[in-house]
mmCIF file of C-alpha atoms in Angstrom:
data_model
loop_
_atom_site.group_PDB
_atom_site.id
_atom_site.type_symbol
_atom_site.label_atom_id
_atom_site.label_comp_id
_atom_site.label_asym_id
_atom_site.label_seq_id
_atom_site.Cartn_x
_atom_site.Cartn_y
_atom_site.Cartn_z
ATOM 1 C CA MET A 1 52.697 143.503 92.006
ATOM 2 C CA LEU A 2 52.186 141.841 95.339
ATOM 3 C CA MET A 3 48.818 142.274 97.752
ATOM 4 C CA GLU A 4 49.383 143.301 101.146
ATOM 5 C CA SER A 5 48.372 139.852 102.669
ATOM 6 C CA ASP A 6 51.323 138.389 100.406
ATOM 7 C CA SER A 7 54.033 140.628 101.722
ATOM 8 C CA PRO A 8 57.318 138.908 103.115
ATOM 9 C CA VAL A 9 56.236 140.579 106.708
ATOM 10 C CA SER A 10 53.363 139.682 106.523
ATOM 11 C CA LYS A 11 54.195 136.142 105.732
ATOM 12 C CA LYS A 12 56.644 136.121 108.475
ATOM 13 C CA SER A 13 54.317 137.703 110.911
ATOM 14 C CA ARG A 14 51.815 134.274 110.060
ATOM 15 C CA LEU A 15 55.019 131.862 110.791
ATOM 16 C CA VAL A 16 55.989 133.221 113.522
ATOM 17 C CA HIS A 17 52.278 133.197 114.944
ATOM 18 C CA SER A 18 52.138 129.547 113.880
ATOM 19 C CA ALA A 19 54.773 128.814 115.831
ATOM 20 C CA ASP A 20 53.485 130.777 118.930
ATOM 21 C CA CYS A 21 50.447 128.284 118.977
ATOM 22 C CA ALA A 22 52.506 125.179 118.152
ATOM 23 C CA MET A 23 54.848 125.930 121.100
ATOM 24 C CA GLU A 24 51.606 126.928 123.439
ATOM 25 C CA GLU A 25 49.371 123.044 122.667
ATOM 26 C CA ALA A 26 52.685 121.429 122.985
ATOM 27 C CA SER A 27 53.134 123.420 126.395
ATOM 28 C CA SER A 28 49.285 122.387 126.779
ATOM 29 C CA ASN A 29 49.881 118.912 125.933
ATOM 30 C CA ALA A 30 53.522 118.246 128.239
ATOM 31 C CA VAL A 31 51.375 118.582 131.616
ATOM 32 C CA GLY A 32 48.901 116.272 130.986
ATOM 33 C CA VAL A 33 45.219 118.181 130.398
ATOM 34 C CA ASN A 34 42.371 116.206 129.872
ATOM 35 C CA PRO A 35 39.720 118.409 127.939
ATOM 36 C CA SER A 36 37.293 115.781 128.994
ATOM 37 C CA LEU A 37 37.448 116.376 132.717
ATOM 38 C CA HIS A 38 36.624 120.118 132.022
ATOM 39 C CA TRP A 39 33.172 119.316 130.553
ATOM 40 C CA THR A 40 33.024 116.139 133.521
ATOM 41 C CA GLN A 41 33.492 119.228 135.674
ATOM 42 C CA TRP A 42 31.054 121.569 134.105
ATOM 43 C CA GLN A 43 28.305 119.112 134.090
ATOM 44 C CA ILE A 44 28.666 118.172 138.185
ATOM 45 C CA LEU A 45 28.743 122.066 139.076
ATOM 46 C CA ASP A 46 25.697 122.723 136.178
ATOM 47 C CA SER A 47 22.746 123.485 137.966
ATOM 48 C CA ILE A 48 20.038 121.212 135.436
ATOM 49 C CA LEU A 49 21.823 117.894 137.038
ATOM 50 C CA PRO A 50 18.993 116.340 138.900
ATOM 51 C CA THR A 51 19.877 116.194 142.421
ATOM 52 C CA GLY A 52 17.182 117.823 144.524
ATOM 53 C CA GLY A 53 19.898 120.954 146.005
ATOM 54 C CA PHE A 54 17.148 123.827 144.985
ATOM 55 C CA ALA A 55 14.981 122.127 147.178
ATOM 56 C CA HIS A 56 16.671 123.348 149.957
ATOM 57 C CA SER A 57 17.591 126.870 151.014
ATOM 58 C CA TYR A 58 20.792 125.800 153.500
ATOM 59 C CA GLY A 59 18.478 127.803 156.707
ATOM 60 C CA LEU A 60 17.868 131.086 154.480
ATOM 61 C CA GLU A 61 13.748 130.566 154.404
ATOM 62 C CA ALA A 62 13.768 130.567 158.178
ATOM 63 C CA ALA A 63 16.135 133.505 158.606
ATOM 64 C CA MET A 64 13.962 135.758 156.397
ATOM 65 C CA GLN A 65 10.699 134.725 158.584
ATOM 66 C CA SER A 66 12.497 135.090 161.595
ATOM 67 C CA ARG A 67 13.580 138.784 160.276
ATOM 68 C CA MET A 68 16.794 138.091 160.711
ATOM 69 C CA VAL A 69 17.286 138.459 156.925
ATOM 70 C CA ASN A 70 16.159 141.194 155.415
ATOM 71 C CA ASN A 71 17.587 142.675 151.890
ATOM 72 C CA GLN A 72 20.771 142.628 150.426
ATOM 73 C CA GLU A 73 23.358 142.956 152.258
ATOM 74 C CA ASP A 74 22.113 140.831 155.400
ATOM 75 C CA LEU A 75 21.943 138.432 152.087
ATOM 76 C CA ARG A 76 25.527 138.738 151.958
ATOM 77 C CA LEU A 77 26.410 138.398 155.234
ATOM 78 C CA PHE A 78 24.575 135.161 155.347
ATOM 79 C CA VAL A 79 26.063 133.548 152.410
ATOM 80 C CA ILE A 80 29.608 134.033 153.835
ATOM 81 C CA GLN A 81 28.152 132.575 157.148
ATOM 82 C CA VAL A 82 27.282 129.585 155.309
ATOM 83 C CA LEU A 83 30.429 129.022 153.595
ATOM 84 C CA GLU A 84 32.114 129.440 156.327
ATOM 85 C CA ASN A 85 29.850 126.835 158.828
ATOM 86 C CA THR A 86 30.245 124.659 155.060
ATOM 87 C CA GLY A 87 34.347 124.976 154.903
ATOM 88 C CA SER A 88 34.742 124.107 158.747
ATOM 89 C CA LEU A 89 32.389 121.751 159.436
ATOM 90 C CA LEU A 90 31.606 120.112 156.122
ATOM 91 C CA LEU A 91 34.831 120.675 153.621
ATOM 92 C CA PRO A 92 37.527 117.961 155.075
ATOM 93 C CA PHE A 93 34.577 114.895 154.573
ATOM 94 C CA VAL A 94 34.760 116.296 151.142
ATOM 95 C CA PHE A 95 38.659 116.732 151.185
ATOM 96 C CA CYS A 96 38.984 113.326 152.808
ATOM 97 C CA ALA A 97 36.828 111.104 150.653
ATOM 98 C CA SER A 98 37.807 112.959 147.670
ATOM 99 C CA LYS A 99 41.753 111.558 148.507
ATOM 100 C CA SER A 100 40.364 107.898 148.906
ATOM 101 C CA PRO A 101 38.051 107.812 146.934
ATOM 102 C CA ASP A 102 36.695 103.839 147.636
ATOM 103 C CA ALA A 103 34.133 102.643 149.444
ATOM 104 C CA ALA A 104 35.739 101.229 152.810
ATOM 105 C CA ALA A 105 36.898 104.716 153.636
ATOM 106 C CA TRP A 106 33.598 106.769 152.323
ATOM 107 C CA VAL A 107 31.019 104.134 154.488
ATOM 108 C CA LYS A 108 33.630 105.639 157.668
ATOM 109 C CA LEU A 109 33.253 109.075 156.806
ATOM 110 C CA ASP A 110 29.518 109.107 156.022
ATOM 111 C CA GLN A 111 28.320 107.326 159.028
ATOM 112 C CA LEU A 112 31.056 109.813 161.250
ATOM 113 C CA LEU A 113 28.946 112.681 159.422
ATOM 114 C CA GLU A 114 25.863 111.184 160.512
ATOM 115 C CA ALA A 115 27.262 111.189 164.426
ATOM 116 C CA THR A 116 28.394 115.106 163.667
ATOM 117 C CA LEU A 117 25.387 116.705 162.424
ATOM 118 C CA THR A 118 23.219 118.078 165.074
ATOM 119 C CA ASN A 119 19.591 119.263 163.954
ATOM 120 C CA GLU A 120 17.243 116.984 161.870
ATOM 121 C CA VAL A 121 16.459 119.401 158.998
ATOM 122 C CA GLY A 122 20.129 119.969 158.017
ATOM 123 C CA ARG A 123 20.646 115.928 158.575
ATOM 124 C CA LYS A 124 17.765 114.778 156.320
ATOM 125 C CA ALA A 125 18.457 117.862 153.640
ATOM 126 C CA SER A 126 22.265 116.155 153.184
ATOM 127 C CA THR A 127 20.845 112.644 152.833
ATOM 128 C CA SER A 128 18.685 113.153 150.187
ATOM 129 C CA GLN A 129 20.819 115.358 148.452
ATOM 130 C CA GLY A 130 23.654 112.816 148.619
ATOM 131 C CA SER A 131 21.274 109.655 147.646
ATOM 132 C CA ALA A 132 20.232 112.166 144.642
ATOM 133 C CA LEU A 133 23.454 112.670 143.723
ATOM 134 C CA LEU A 134 24.570 109.416 143.891
ATOM 135 C CA ARG A 135 21.964 108.007 141.305
ATOM 136 C CA VAL A 136 22.493 110.620 138.792
ATOM 137 C CA ALA A 137 26.369 110.193 139.444
ATOM 138 C CA ALA A 138 25.384 106.264 138.769
ATOM 139 C CA SER A 139 23.303 106.825 136.063
ATOM 140 C CA VAL A 140 25.581 110.091 133.983
ATOM 141 C CA PHE A 141 28.878 108.384 134.202
ATOM 142 C CA THR A 142 28.498 104.805 133.118
ATOM 143 C CA GLU A 143 31.975 104.611 132.150
ATOM 144 C CA ILE A 144 33.039 104.701 135.936
ATOM 145 C CA GLN A 145 32.299 100.835 137.645
ATOM 146 C CA ALA A 146 32.902 101.666 141.500
ATOM 147 C CA LEU A 147 29.749 104.297 140.682
ATOM 148 C CA GLN A 148 27.783 100.980 139.867
ATOM 149 C CA ASP A 149 29.093 99.075 142.267
ATOM 150 C CA LEU A 150 28.439 101.280 144.953
ATOM 151 C CA ARG A 151 24.916 101.753 143.986
ATOM 152 C CA ARG A 152 23.624 98.054 143.729
ATOM 153 C CA THR A 153 25.693 97.874 147.046
ATOM 154 C CA PHE A 154 24.849 100.152 149.353
ATOM 155 C CA LEU A 155 21.242 101.914 147.813
ATOM 156 C CA GLY A 156 18.596 100.815 149.795
ATOM 157 C CA SER A 157 20.816 99.501 152.695
ATOM 158 C CA LYS A 158 20.762 101.157 156.206
ATOM 159 C CA SER A 159 24.330 100.879 157.202
ATOM 160 C CA VAL A 160 25.062 104.194 155.240
ATOM 161 C CA SER A 161 22.675 107.889 155.339
ATOM 162 C CA PHE A 162 24.238 109.108 152.054
ATOM 163 C CA HIS A 163 25.301 112.204 153.149
ATOM 164 C CA HIS A 164 25.803 115.057 150.639
ATOM 165 C CA ALA A 165 29.593 116.178 151.545
ATOM 166 C CA PRO A 166 31.279 112.691 151.656
ATOM 167 C CA ILE A 167 29.449 111.474 148.214
ATOM 168 C CA PHE A 168 29.878 114.683 146.624
ATOM 169 C CA GLY A 169 34.167 114.059 147.613
ATOM 170 C CA LEU A 170 33.951 110.502 146.636
ATOM 171 C CA ILE A 171 32.525 111.028 142.932
ATOM 172 C CA CYS A 172 34.924 113.790 142.109
ATOM 173 C CA GLY A 173 37.547 111.597 143.540
ATOM 174 C CA LEU A 174 36.578 109.346 141.122
ATOM 175 C CA VAL A 175 35.915 110.911 138.045
ATOM 176 C CA GLY A 176 39.693 112.763 138.305
ATOM 177 C CA PHE A 177 39.567 115.401 140.445
ATOM 178 C CA ASP A 178 42.281 116.738 142.564
ATOM 179 C CA SER A 179 41.404 117.729 146.321
ATOM 180 C CA GLU A 180 41.599 121.160 145.809
ATOM 181 C CA THR A 181 39.302 121.171 142.984
ATOM 182 C CA ALA A 182 37.183 119.299 144.667
ATOM 183 C CA GLN A 183 36.756 121.531 148.078
ATOM 184 C CA ARG A 184 36.375 124.710 145.834
ATOM 185 C CA ALA A 185 33.439 122.866 143.531
ATOM 186 C CA TYR A 186 31.555 122.213 146.623
ATOM 187 C CA MET A 187 31.395 125.410 147.855
ATOM 188 C CA PHE A 188 30.471 127.140 144.584
ATOM 189 C CA VAL A 189 27.442 124.523 144.703
ATOM 190 C CA THR A 190 26.614 126.146 147.936
ATOM 191 C CA MET A 191 27.147 129.517 147.069
ATOM 192 C CA ARG A 192 24.985 128.650 144.089
ATOM 193 C CA ASP A 193 21.659 126.695 145.703
ATOM 194 C CA VAL A 194 22.060 129.759 148.281
ATOM 195 C CA PHE A 195 21.431 132.240 146.015
ATOM 196 C CA SER A 196 19.048 130.115 143.830
ATOM 197 C CA ALA A 197 17.267 130.422 146.951
ATOM 198 C CA ALA A 198 17.314 133.895 147.554
ATOM 199 C CA THR A 199 15.799 134.762 144.223
ATOM 200 C CA ARG A 200 13.034 132.201 144.967
ATOM 201 C CA LEU A 201 12.260 133.673 147.924
ATOM 202 C CA ASN A 202 11.879 136.966 146.041
ATOM 203 C CA LEU A 203 14.315 138.280 148.239
ATOM 204 C CA ILE A 204 16.553 139.587 145.316
ATOM 205 C CA GLY A 205 16.788 139.462 141.759
ATOM 206 C CA PRO A 206 18.474 137.404 138.998
ATOM 207 C CA LEU A 207 20.521 139.788 138.290
ATOM 208 C CA ALA A 208 20.755 141.221 141.579
ATOM 209 C CA ALA A 209 21.894 137.424 142.423
ATOM 210 C CA SER A 210 24.322 137.486 139.798
ATOM 211 C CA VAL A 211 26.426 140.842 140.747
ATOM 212 C CA LEU A 212 26.377 139.567 144.253
ATOM 213 C CA GLN A 213 27.647 135.968 143.910
ATOM 214 C CA HIS A 214 30.445 137.677 141.556
ATOM 215 C CA GLN A 215 31.057 140.178 144.608
ATOM 216 C CA VAL A 216 31.546 137.389 147.285
ATOM 217 C CA ALA A 217 33.473 134.826 144.990
ATOM 218 C CA SER A 218 36.259 136.398 146.937
ATOM 219 C CA ASP A 219 34.849 135.217 150.553
ATOM 220 C CA ALA A 220 34.391 132.320 149.101
ATOM 221 C CA GLU A 221 38.171 131.803 148.281
ATOM 222 C CA ARG A 222 39.162 132.808 151.433
ATOM 223 C CA MET A 223 37.308 130.613 153.131
ATOM 224 C CA VAL A 224 38.573 127.432 150.718
ATOM 225 C CA GLN A 225 42.258 128.453 151.687
ATOM 226 C CA LYS A 226 41.417 128.870 155.055
ATOM 227 C CA TRP A 227 39.490 125.442 155.467
ATOM 228 C CA ARG A 228 41.075 122.708 153.239
ATOM 229 C CA ASP A 229 42.864 120.233 153.641
ATOM 230 C CA ARG A 230 41.464 119.102 156.984
ATOM 231 C CA ASP A 231 41.067 115.886 158.494
ATOM 232 C CA VAL A 232 37.769 115.510 159.741
ATOM 233 C CA ALA A 233 38.786 115.467 163.164
ATOM 234 C CA GLU A 234 39.558 119.119 163.050
ATOM 235 C CA ALA A 235 35.793 119.282 161.576
ATOM 236 C CA SER A 236 33.802 122.128 164.139
ATOM 237 C CA GLN A 237 30.902 123.898 163.842
ATOM 238 C CA THR A 238 31.047 127.980 163.383
ATOM 239 C CA ALA A 239 27.761 128.980 163.250
ATOM 240 C CA PRO A 240 25.412 127.616 165.849
ATOM 241 C CA LEU A 241 22.926 130.245 164.654
ATOM 242 C CA LEU A 242 23.036 128.835 161.590
ATOM 243 C CA ASP A 243 22.374 125.660 162.751
ATOM 244 C CA ALA A 244 19.525 126.872 164.834
ATOM 245 C CA LEU A 245 17.814 128.448 161.884
ATOM 246 C CA GLN A 246 17.647 125.079 160.001
ATOM 247 C CA GLY A 247 16.119 123.485 163.278
ATOM 248 C CA CYS A 248 13.543 126.032 162.799
ATOM 249 C CA HIS A 249 12.802 124.738 159.140
ATOM 250 C CA ALA A 250 10.252 122.158 160.147
ATOM 251 C CA TYR A 251 8.526 124.199 162.710
ATOM 252 C CA MET A 252 7.182 127.070 160.273
ATOM 253 C CA PHE A 253 3.513 127.399 159.441
ATOM 254 C CA SER A 254 3.968 128.107 155.745
ATOM 255 C CA ARG A 255 7.794 126.525 153.756
ATOM 256 C CA LEU A 256 8.810 126.972 150.210
ATOM 257 C CA PHE A 257 11.682 124.619 150.979
ATOM 258 C CA CYS A 258 12.111 121.604 152.658
ATOM 259 C CA SER A 259 14.882 123.010 154.489
#
């Protein structure tokens, strides 16, 4: 007597299922998916990567002390403004650096962004995060010789400022990200850091911050689609009040963050 698991129908089902799995695997291999690229992407986006991003609030601390952000709804609107400004001003630098991940193009982008940023606090935050990101990337991704060459050639040099957006785009391009992934990743890192700052400022709890981040994700994607794939000549400031708030940070009597 046949057991139920040994019935012809069960055997046929297992064969069909195995065939489907084989077809799916073949399809995945056909499009040239590189699994190691996903691990690299997750590591770059991991908050444990010591790049110094959590030392900056993107103007949130100044906005709270100015009574412009007081509750969860204010925070949601603030994050959307930060994402809008990031998309319009910085995403072009990420895009161009990821499309042409070489030293000569990166130096030009870095120098242009140095001339573009209008407040000293935001400029220092960008350069400190960028230089930290390059040091970390060169230490982690040792198989990428270009990162070692950049670190050896330019760290300590006064010819570049190591702004965060061009460095981020350059690293994404060198590790193999397409430009769309690089731009979306940069927007995610920005959103993640603002919500992290909000929790440490006790504006919102960790769980509520996670819920709100999920809700704002659709707005972040809308910003990516709105501002992606633009040349640096089109980079512009869309939130001058945010720029002013960041500039005020250095004058606060008591502060938790560097910017």
